[in-house]
Short mmCIF file of C-alpha atoms in Angstrom, two decimals:
data_model
loop_
_atom_site.label_atom_id
_atom_site.label_comp_id
_atom_site.label_asym_id
_atom_site.label_seq_id
_atom_site.Cartn_x
_atom_site.Cartn_y
_atom_site.Cartn_z
CA UNK A 122 253.27 15.86 98.90
CA UNK A 123 255.84 13.19 99.81
CA UNK A 124 257.44 13.42 103.26
CA UNK A 125 261.21 13.47 103.79
CA UNK A 126 262.66 10.05 104.59
CA UNK A 127 265.78 9.43 106.66
CA UNK A 128 268.17 6.54 105.82
CA UNK A 129 266.58 4.47 108.62
CA UNK A 130 263.11 4.87 107.11
CA UNK A 131 261.69 7.52 109.46
CA UNK A 132 259.34 9.97 107.78
CA UNK A 133 259.40 13.62 108.81
CA UNK A 134 256.29 15.36 107.64
CA UNK A 135 256.54 18.95 106.44
CA UNK A 136 255.16 21.82 108.57
CA UNK A 137 252.45 22.46 106.00
CA UNK A 138 250.60 19.83 104.05
CA UNK A 139 251.33 17.12 106.62
CA UNK A 140 247.74 16.01 106.87
CA UNK A 141 247.43 15.37 103.15
CA UNK A 142 250.64 13.33 103.38
CA UNK A 143 248.67 10.85 105.46
CA UNK A 144 245.48 10.92 103.44
CA UNK A 145 247.44 10.40 100.23
CA UNK A 146 250.38 8.21 101.24
CA UNK A 147 252.93 7.38 98.54
CA UNK A 148 251.91 4.37 96.46
CA UNK A 149 253.03 0.98 97.78
CA UNK A 150 254.04 2.50 101.13
CA UNK A 151 252.79 1.35 104.49
CA UNK A 152 253.24 3.38 107.67
CA UNK A 153 254.17 0.99 110.51
CA UNK A 154 254.08 3.49 113.35
CA UNK A 155 252.70 6.98 113.83
CA UNK A 156 254.12 8.77 116.89
CA UNK A 157 252.38 12.07 117.62
CA UNK A 158 253.71 14.51 120.23
CA UNK A 159 251.27 17.06 121.57
CA UNK A 160 249.21 18.48 124.36
CA UNK A 161 245.55 17.91 123.58
CA UNK A 162 243.00 15.84 121.74
CA UNK A 163 243.61 18.01 118.67
CA UNK A 164 246.07 15.21 117.82
CA UNK A 165 242.91 13.38 116.70
CA UNK A 166 243.49 14.82 113.23
CA UNK A 167 246.84 13.07 112.82
CA UNK A 168 245.54 9.89 114.45
CA UNK A 169 242.49 9.55 112.21
CA UNK A 170 244.58 10.36 109.13
CA UNK A 171 247.02 7.63 110.19
CA UNK A 172 244.17 5.18 110.76
CA UNK A 173 242.73 5.93 107.31
CA UNK A 174 246.20 5.42 105.82
CA UNK A 175 246.26 1.95 107.39
CA UNK A 176 248.79 2.61 110.14
CA UNK A 177 248.21 -0.05 112.82
CA UNK A 178 250.30 1.53 115.63
CA UNK A 179 249.28 5.09 116.50
CA UNK A 180 251.14 6.38 119.55
CA UNK A 181 250.24 9.57 121.40
CA UNK A 182 252.91 11.23 123.55
CA UNK A 183 251.48 13.82 125.96
CA UNK A 184 253.82 16.67 126.90
CA UNK A 185 251.60 19.15 128.74
CA UNK A 186 248.99 19.52 131.45
CA UNK A 187 246.80 22.05 129.68
CA UNK A 188 245.65 23.23 126.27
CA UNK A 189 245.06 26.61 124.69
CA UNK A 190 241.89 25.22 123.09
CA UNK A 191 239.77 23.61 125.86
CA UNK A 192 236.51 23.59 123.89
CA UNK A 193 238.07 21.97 120.82
CA UNK A 194 239.88 19.55 123.15
CA UNK A 195 236.56 18.46 124.67
CA UNK A 196 234.84 18.10 121.30
CA UNK A 197 237.65 16.03 119.75
CA UNK A 198 238.29 13.84 122.81
CA UNK A 199 236.10 10.86 121.72
CA UNK A 200 237.67 10.89 118.22
CA UNK A 201 241.11 11.19 119.80
CA UNK A 202 240.55 8.07 121.92
CA UNK A 203 239.17 6.19 118.92
CA UNK A 204 242.25 7.03 116.84
CA UNK A 205 245.07 6.05 119.18
CA UNK A 206 246.48 2.62 120.02
CA UNK A 207 249.15 3.50 122.62
CA UNK A 208 249.39 6.19 125.29
CA UNK A 209 252.66 7.76 126.48
CA UNK A 210 253.49 10.82 128.55
CA UNK A 211 256.60 12.68 129.67
CA UNK A 212 255.26 12.88 133.25
CA UNK A 213 252.54 11.41 135.42
CA UNK A 214 250.75 14.78 135.41
CA UNK A 215 250.83 15.07 131.60
CA UNK A 216 249.47 11.52 131.25
CA UNK A 217 246.67 11.94 133.79
CA UNK A 218 245.65 15.23 132.22
CA UNK A 219 245.33 13.92 128.67
CA UNK A 220 244.45 10.27 129.22
CA UNK A 221 242.39 10.66 132.41
CA UNK A 222 241.84 7.19 133.94
CA UNK A 223 243.32 5.24 131.00
CA UNK A 224 246.66 3.45 131.39
CA UNK A 225 249.75 5.08 129.88
CA UNK A 226 253.52 4.66 129.84
CA UNK A 227 255.80 7.39 131.15
CA UNK A 228 258.83 8.15 129.01
CA UNK A 229 260.74 10.78 130.88
CA UNK A 230 263.14 13.32 129.46
CA UNK A 231 265.13 11.64 126.70
CA UNK A 232 268.19 13.81 127.34
CA UNK A 233 271.25 12.18 128.92
CA UNK A 234 271.66 14.56 131.85
CA UNK A 235 275.16 13.25 132.57
CA UNK A 236 276.32 15.17 129.51
CA UNK A 237 275.32 18.41 131.24
CA UNK A 238 276.89 17.74 134.62
CA UNK A 239 278.43 20.92 136.11
CA UNK A 240 282.12 21.38 135.26
CA UNK A 241 283.91 24.05 137.31
CA UNK A 242 286.64 24.53 134.68
CA UNK A 243 284.13 25.16 131.90
CA UNK A 244 282.15 27.41 134.22
CA UNK A 245 285.17 29.57 135.01
CA UNK A 246 286.27 29.72 131.37
CA UNK A 247 282.87 30.97 130.20
CA UNK A 248 282.56 33.43 133.09
CA UNK A 249 285.99 34.84 132.21
CA UNK A 250 285.06 35.01 128.53
CA UNK A 251 282.00 37.17 129.32
CA UNK A 252 283.56 39.11 132.23
CA UNK A 253 281.13 37.67 134.76
CA UNK A 254 281.80 37.66 138.50
CA UNK A 255 281.16 34.68 140.75
CA UNK A 256 278.11 36.51 142.17
CA UNK A 257 276.57 37.23 138.74
CA UNK A 258 273.51 35.09 138.02
CA UNK A 259 273.52 33.32 134.65
CA UNK A 260 270.42 31.63 133.28
CA UNK A 261 270.55 29.32 130.29
CA UNK A 262 268.08 27.25 128.34
CA UNK A 263 268.36 24.90 125.41
CA UNK A 264 264.98 24.82 123.76
CA UNK A 265 261.87 26.90 124.18
CA UNK A 266 260.63 28.61 127.33
CA UNK A 267 257.16 27.08 127.42
CA UNK A 268 255.43 26.81 130.79
CA UNK A 269 253.31 23.72 129.99
CA UNK A 270 256.38 21.82 128.74
CA UNK A 271 258.00 22.08 132.17
CA UNK A 272 261.46 22.65 130.67
CA UNK A 273 264.40 21.59 132.80
#
């Protein structure tokens, strides 16, 4: 299975068969960087596959402060640490949870919040469109409601 490639050379692995994409990389191809987003040491699978494929830079980006699989997390933790080369987190809490006492870099929310600055004209237009009063509470979210992700 060959992953999709963007014009700038970034590979997006398919939802299924992604692991075999690393174990059997396309001929004459070298992965320069593997960046794995996740919440536990189960990322060890991607990291070890990347290491076997010859990828020298294997970055882990921690997004959560818990896992749904604590026993698997504990079992895979030594392999996880063996497989990574760089540690990143979206918050201090997420980094301390996954990396414990190891050093990591915090890369906070990559969204330009200035683009979502309140605009009273847009607010009134949308409220009028949906027949909402000034006292009506409106909740919105772009993304997934996921407690561990700490969505803004």
